[in-house]
PDB file of C-alpha atoms in Angstrom:
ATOM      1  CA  UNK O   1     -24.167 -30.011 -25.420  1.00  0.00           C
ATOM      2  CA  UNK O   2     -23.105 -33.351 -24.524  1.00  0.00           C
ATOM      3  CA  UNK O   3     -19.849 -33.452 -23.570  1.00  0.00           C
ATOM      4  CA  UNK O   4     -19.671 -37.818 -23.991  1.00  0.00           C
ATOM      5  CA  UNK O   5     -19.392 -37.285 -27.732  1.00  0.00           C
ATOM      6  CA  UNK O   6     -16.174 -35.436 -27.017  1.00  0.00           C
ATOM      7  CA  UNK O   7     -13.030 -37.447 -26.538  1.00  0.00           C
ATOM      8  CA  UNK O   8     -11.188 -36.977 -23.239  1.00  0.00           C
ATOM      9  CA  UNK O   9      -8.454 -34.965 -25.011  1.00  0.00           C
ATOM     10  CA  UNK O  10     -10.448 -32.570 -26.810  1.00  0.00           C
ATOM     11  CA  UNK O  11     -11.992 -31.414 -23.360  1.00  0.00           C
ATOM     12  CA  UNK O  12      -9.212 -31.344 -21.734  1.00  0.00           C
ATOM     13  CA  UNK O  13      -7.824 -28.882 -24.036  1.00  0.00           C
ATOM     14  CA  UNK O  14     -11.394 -26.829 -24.185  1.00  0.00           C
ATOM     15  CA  UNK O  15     -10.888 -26.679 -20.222  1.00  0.00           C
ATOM     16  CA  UNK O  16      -7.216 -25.467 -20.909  1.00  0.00           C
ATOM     17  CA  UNK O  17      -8.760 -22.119 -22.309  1.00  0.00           C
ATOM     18  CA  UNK O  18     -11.019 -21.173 -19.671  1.00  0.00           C
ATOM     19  CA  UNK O  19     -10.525 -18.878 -16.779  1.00  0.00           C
ATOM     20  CA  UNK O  20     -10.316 -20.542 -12.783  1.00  0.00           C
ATOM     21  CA  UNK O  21     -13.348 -19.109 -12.285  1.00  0.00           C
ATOM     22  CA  UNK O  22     -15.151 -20.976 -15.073  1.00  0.00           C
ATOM     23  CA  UNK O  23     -13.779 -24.414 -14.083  1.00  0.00           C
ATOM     24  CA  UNK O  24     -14.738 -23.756 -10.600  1.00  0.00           C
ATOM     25  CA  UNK O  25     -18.086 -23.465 -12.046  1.00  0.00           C
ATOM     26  CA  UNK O  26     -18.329 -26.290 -14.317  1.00  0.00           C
ATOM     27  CA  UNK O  27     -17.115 -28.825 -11.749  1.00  0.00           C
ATOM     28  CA  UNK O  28     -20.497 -28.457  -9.946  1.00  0.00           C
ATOM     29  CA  UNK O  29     -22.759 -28.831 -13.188  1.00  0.00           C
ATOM     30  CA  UNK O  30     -21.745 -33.013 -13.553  1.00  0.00           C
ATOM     31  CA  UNK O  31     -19.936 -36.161 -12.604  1.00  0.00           C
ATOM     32  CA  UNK O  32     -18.386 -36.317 -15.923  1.00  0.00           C
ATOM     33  CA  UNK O  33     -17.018 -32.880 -16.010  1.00  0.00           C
ATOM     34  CA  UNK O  34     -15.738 -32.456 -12.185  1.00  0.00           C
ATOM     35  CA  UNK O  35     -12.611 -34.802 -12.613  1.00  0.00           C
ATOM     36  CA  UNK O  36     -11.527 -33.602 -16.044  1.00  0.00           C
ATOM     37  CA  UNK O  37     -11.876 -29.718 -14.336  1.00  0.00           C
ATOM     38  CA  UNK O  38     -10.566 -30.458 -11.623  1.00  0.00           C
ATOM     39  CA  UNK O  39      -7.286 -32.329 -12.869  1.00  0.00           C
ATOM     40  CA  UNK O  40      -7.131 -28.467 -14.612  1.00  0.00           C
ATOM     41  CA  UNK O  41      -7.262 -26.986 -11.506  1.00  0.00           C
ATOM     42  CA  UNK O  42      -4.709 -28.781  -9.744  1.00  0.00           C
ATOM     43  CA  UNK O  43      -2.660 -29.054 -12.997  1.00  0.00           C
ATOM     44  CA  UNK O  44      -2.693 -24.574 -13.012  1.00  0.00           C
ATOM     45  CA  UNK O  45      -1.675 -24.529  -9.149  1.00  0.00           C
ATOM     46  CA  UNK O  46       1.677 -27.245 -10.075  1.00  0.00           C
ATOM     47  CA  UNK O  47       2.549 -24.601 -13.058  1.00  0.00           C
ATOM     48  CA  UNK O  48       2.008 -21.475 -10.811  1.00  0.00           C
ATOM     49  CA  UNK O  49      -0.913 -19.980 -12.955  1.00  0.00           C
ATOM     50  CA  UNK O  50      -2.412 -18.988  -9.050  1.00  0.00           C
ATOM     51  CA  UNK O  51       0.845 -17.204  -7.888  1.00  0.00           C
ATOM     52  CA  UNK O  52       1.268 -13.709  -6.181  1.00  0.00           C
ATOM     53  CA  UNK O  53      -2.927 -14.260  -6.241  1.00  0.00           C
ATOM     54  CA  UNK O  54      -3.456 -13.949  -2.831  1.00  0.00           C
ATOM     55  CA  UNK O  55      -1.754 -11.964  -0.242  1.00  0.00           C
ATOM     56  CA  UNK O  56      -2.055 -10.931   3.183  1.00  0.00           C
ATOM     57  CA  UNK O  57      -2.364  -7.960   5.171  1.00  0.00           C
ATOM     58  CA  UNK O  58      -1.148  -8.827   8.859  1.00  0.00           C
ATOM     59  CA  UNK O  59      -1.100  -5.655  11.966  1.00  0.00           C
ATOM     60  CA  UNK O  60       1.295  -3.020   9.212  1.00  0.00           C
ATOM     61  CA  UNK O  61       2.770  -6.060   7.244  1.00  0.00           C
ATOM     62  CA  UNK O  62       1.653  -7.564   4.064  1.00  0.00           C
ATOM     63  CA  UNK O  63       2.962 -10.611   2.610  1.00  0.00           C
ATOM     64  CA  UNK O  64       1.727 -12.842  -0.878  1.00  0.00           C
ATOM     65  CA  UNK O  65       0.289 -16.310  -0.648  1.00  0.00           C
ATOM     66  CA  UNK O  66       2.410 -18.798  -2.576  1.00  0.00           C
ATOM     67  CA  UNK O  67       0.009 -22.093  -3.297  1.00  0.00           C
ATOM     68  CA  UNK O  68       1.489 -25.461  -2.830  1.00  0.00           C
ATOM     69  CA  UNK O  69      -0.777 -28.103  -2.933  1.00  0.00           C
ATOM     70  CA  UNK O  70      -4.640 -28.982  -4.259  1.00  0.00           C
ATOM     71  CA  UNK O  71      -7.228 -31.168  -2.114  1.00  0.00           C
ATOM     72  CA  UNK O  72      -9.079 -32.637  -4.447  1.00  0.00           C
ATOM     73  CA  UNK O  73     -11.853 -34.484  -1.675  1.00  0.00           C
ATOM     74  CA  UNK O  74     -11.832 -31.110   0.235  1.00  0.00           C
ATOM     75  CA  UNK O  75     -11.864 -28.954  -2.908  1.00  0.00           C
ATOM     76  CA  UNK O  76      -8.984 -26.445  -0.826  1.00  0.00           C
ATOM     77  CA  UNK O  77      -5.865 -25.324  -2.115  1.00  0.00           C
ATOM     78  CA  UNK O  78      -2.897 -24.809   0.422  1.00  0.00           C
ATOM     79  CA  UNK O  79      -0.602 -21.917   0.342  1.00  0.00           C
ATOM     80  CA  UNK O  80       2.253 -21.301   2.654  1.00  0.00           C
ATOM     81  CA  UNK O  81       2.712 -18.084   3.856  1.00  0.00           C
ATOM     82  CA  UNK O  82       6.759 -17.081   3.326  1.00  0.00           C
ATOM     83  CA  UNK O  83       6.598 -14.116   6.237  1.00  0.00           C
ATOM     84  CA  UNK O  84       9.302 -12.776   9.019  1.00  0.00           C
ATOM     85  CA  UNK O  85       7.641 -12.970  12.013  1.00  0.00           C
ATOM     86  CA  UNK O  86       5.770  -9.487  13.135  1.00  0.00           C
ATOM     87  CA  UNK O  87       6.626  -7.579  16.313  1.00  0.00           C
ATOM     88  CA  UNK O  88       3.725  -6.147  18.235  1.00  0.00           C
ATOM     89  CA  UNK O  89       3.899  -3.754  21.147  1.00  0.00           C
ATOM     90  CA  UNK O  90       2.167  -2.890  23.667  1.00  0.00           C
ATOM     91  CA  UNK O  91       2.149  -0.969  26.417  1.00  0.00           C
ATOM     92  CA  UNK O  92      -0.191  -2.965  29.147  1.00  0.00           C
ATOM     93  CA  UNK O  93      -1.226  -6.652  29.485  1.00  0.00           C
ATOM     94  CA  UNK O  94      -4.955  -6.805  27.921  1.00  0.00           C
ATOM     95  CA  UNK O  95      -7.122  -8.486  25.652  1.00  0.00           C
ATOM     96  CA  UNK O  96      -6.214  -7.140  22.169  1.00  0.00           C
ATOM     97  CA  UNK O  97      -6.918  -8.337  18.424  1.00  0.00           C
ATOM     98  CA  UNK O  98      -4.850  -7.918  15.680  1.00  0.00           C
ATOM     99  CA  UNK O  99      -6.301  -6.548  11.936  1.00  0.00           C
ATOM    100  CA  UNK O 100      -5.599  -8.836   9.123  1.00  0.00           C
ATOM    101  CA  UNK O 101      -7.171  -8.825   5.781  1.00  0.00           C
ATOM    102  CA  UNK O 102      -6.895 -11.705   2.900  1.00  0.00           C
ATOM    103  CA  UNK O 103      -6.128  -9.402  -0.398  1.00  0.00           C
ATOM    104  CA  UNK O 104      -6.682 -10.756  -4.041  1.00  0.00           C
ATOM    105  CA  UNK O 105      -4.971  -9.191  -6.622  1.00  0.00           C
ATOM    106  CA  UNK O 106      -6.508  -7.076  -9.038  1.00  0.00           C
ATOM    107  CA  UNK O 107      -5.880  -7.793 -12.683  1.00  0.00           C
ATOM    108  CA  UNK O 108      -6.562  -4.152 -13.200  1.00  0.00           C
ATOM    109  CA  UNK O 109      -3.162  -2.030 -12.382  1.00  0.00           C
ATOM    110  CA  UNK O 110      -1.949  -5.330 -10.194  1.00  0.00           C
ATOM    111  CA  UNK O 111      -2.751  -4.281  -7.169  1.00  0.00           C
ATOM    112  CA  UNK O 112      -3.994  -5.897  -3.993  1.00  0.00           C
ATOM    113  CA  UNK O 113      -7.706  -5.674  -3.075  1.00  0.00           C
ATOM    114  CA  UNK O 114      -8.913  -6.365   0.696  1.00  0.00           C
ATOM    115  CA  UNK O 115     -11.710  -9.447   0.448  1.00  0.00           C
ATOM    116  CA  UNK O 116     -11.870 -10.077   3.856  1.00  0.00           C
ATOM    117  CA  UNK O 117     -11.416  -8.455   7.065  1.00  0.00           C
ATOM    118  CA  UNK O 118     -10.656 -10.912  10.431  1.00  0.00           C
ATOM    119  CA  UNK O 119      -8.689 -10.370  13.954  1.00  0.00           C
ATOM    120  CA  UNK O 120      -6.226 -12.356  15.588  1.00  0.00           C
ATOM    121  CA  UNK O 121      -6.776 -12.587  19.284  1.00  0.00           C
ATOM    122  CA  UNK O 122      -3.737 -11.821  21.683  1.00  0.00           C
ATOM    123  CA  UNK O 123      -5.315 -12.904  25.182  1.00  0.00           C
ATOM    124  CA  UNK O 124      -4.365 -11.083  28.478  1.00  0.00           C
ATOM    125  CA  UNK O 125      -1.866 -12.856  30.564  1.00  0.00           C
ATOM    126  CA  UNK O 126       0.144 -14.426  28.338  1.00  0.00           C
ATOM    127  CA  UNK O 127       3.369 -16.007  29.645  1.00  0.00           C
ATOM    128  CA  UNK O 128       6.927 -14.997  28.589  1.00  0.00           C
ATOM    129  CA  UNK O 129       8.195 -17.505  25.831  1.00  0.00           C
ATOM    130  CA  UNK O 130       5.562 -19.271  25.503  1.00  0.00           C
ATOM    131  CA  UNK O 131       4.281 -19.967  21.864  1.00  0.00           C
ATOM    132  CA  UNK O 132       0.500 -20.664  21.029  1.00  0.00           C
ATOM    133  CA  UNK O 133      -0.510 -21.792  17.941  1.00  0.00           C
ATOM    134  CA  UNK O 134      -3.679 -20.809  16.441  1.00  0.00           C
ATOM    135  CA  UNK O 135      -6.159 -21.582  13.837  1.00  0.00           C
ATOM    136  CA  UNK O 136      -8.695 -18.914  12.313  1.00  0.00           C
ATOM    137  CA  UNK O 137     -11.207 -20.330  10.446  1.00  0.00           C
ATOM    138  CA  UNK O 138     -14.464 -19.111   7.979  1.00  0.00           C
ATOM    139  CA  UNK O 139     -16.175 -20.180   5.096  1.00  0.00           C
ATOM    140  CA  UNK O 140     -13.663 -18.002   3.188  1.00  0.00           C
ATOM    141  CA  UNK O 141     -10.565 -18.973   4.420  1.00  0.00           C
ATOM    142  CA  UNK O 142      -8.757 -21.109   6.716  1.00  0.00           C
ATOM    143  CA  UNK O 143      -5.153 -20.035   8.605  1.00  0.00           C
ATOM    144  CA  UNK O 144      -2.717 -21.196  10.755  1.00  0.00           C
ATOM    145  CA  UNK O 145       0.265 -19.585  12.973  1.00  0.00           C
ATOM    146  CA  UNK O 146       1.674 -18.858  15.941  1.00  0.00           C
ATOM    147  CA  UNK O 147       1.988 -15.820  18.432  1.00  0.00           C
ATOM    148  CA  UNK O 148       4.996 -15.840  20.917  1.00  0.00           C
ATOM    149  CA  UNK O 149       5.262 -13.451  24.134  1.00  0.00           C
ATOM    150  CA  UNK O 150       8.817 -12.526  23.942  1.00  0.00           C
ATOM    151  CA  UNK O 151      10.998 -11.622  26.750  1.00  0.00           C
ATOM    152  CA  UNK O 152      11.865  -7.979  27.495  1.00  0.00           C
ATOM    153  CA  UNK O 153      15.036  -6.446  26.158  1.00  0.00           C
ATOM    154  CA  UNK O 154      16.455  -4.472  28.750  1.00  0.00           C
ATOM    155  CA  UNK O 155      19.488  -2.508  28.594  1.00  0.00           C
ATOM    156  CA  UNK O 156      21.701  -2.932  31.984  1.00  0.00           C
ATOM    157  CA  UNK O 157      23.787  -0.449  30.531  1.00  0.00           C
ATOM    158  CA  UNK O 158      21.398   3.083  31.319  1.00  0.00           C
ATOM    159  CA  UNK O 159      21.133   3.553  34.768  1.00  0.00           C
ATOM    160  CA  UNK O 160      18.065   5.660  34.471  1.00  0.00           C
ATOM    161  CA  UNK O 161      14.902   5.382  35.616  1.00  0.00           C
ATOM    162  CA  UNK O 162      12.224   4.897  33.518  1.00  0.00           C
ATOM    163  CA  UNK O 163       8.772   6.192  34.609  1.00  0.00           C
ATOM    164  CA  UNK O 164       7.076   4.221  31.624  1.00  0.00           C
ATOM    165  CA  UNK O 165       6.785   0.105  31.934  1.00  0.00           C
ATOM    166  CA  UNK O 166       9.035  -1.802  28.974  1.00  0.00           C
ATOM    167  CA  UNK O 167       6.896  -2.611  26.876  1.00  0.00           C
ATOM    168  CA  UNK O 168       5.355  -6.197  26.100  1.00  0.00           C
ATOM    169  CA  UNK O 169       6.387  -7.761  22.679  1.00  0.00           C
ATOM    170  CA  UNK O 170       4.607 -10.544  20.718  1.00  0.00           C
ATOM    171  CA  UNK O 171       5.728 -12.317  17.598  1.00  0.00           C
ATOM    172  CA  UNK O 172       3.407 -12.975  14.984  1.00  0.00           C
ATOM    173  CA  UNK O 173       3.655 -15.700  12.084  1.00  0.00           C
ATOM    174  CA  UNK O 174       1.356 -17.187   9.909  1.00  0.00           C
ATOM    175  CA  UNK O 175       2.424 -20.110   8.548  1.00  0.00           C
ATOM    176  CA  UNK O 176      -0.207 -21.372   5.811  1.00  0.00           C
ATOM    177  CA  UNK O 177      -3.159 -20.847   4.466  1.00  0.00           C
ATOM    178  CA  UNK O 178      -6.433 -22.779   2.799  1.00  0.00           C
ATOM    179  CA  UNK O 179      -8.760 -21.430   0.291  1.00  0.00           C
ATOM    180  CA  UNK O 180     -11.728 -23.117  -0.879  1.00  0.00           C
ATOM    181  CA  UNK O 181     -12.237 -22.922  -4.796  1.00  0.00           C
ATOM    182  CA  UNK O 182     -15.134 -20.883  -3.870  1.00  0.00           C
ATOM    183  CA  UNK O 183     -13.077 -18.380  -2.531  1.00  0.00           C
ATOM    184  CA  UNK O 184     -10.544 -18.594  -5.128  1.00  0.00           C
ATOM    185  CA  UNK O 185     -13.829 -18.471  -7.775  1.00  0.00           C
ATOM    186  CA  UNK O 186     -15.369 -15.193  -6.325  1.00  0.00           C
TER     187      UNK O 186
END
């Protein structure tokens, strides 16, 4: 079928009616079809048709994915990721990573499914206070954050003496997210 004998309305209302993953897949077939699906695309992410799709499952914290913006040239949607930061503790200074997972809802009983397992790095020697951003990056999924070495909390106020070191705190955020559409088509 020829879609050049169909006026530009009718096909954008055809597109309309299919699911994300379907327009992800037409875009690649032509020229003529890849604007009209991908206006759809980008026109579903303004409404909100991809919200509470994606989540995130950070150390024992999980937060959703809100999307706030399509690329269009890069073919990558952007979410930001509304999260409190996460404490981590630790007892010595060493090399550790942290277990995250991207999650995609399931339309079956709306619950979130891990896609894809990666770590954040926390390197040994980290100074107090000092913040390091980061960016993790695959052909899944692109994120970006921070991870902060925070200063002890000691209480002047016991006078005994501990046998165990205070432990070492780091603050986690992630602060956005990118998906490719063939992420978000899988």
């Amino acid at each position: 079928m020829d879609l050049a004998i169909f006026p530009p309305e009718i096909t954008q209302i055809i597109l309309e009616y299919l699911p994300i993953k379907d327009l992800v897949r037409a875009e690649r077939t032509s020229k003529l079809l890849q604007l009209f699906c991908l206006s759809e695309i980008e026109r579903r992410i303004k409404t909100g048709a991809l919200k509470d799709e994606f989540g995130l499952l950070i150390h024992i914290g999980q937060t959703t994915a809100q999307p706030q913006q399509f690329d269009p040239i890069t073919k990558t949607v952007q979410y930001i990721i509304p999260m409190d930061p996460i404490t981590i503790n630790t007892m010595y200074d060493h090399r550790r990573h942290i277990q995250c997972s991207l999650l995609r809802k399931q339309l079956i009983g709306n619950k979130y499914l891990s896609q894809h397992g990666f770590t954040i790095p926390v390197e040994k020697g980290m100074v107090e206070g000092k913040t390091i951003p980061f960016a993790i990056q695959d052909k899944h999924y692109q994120l970006d954050g921070s991870l902060t070495r925070m200063e002890p909390v000691t209480n002047k106020s016991s006078k005994k003496l501990s046998l165990a070191p205070t432990p070492l705190s780091y603050s986690l955020q992630v602060t956005g997210m990118r998906l490719p559409l063939s992420t978000i088509a899988a």
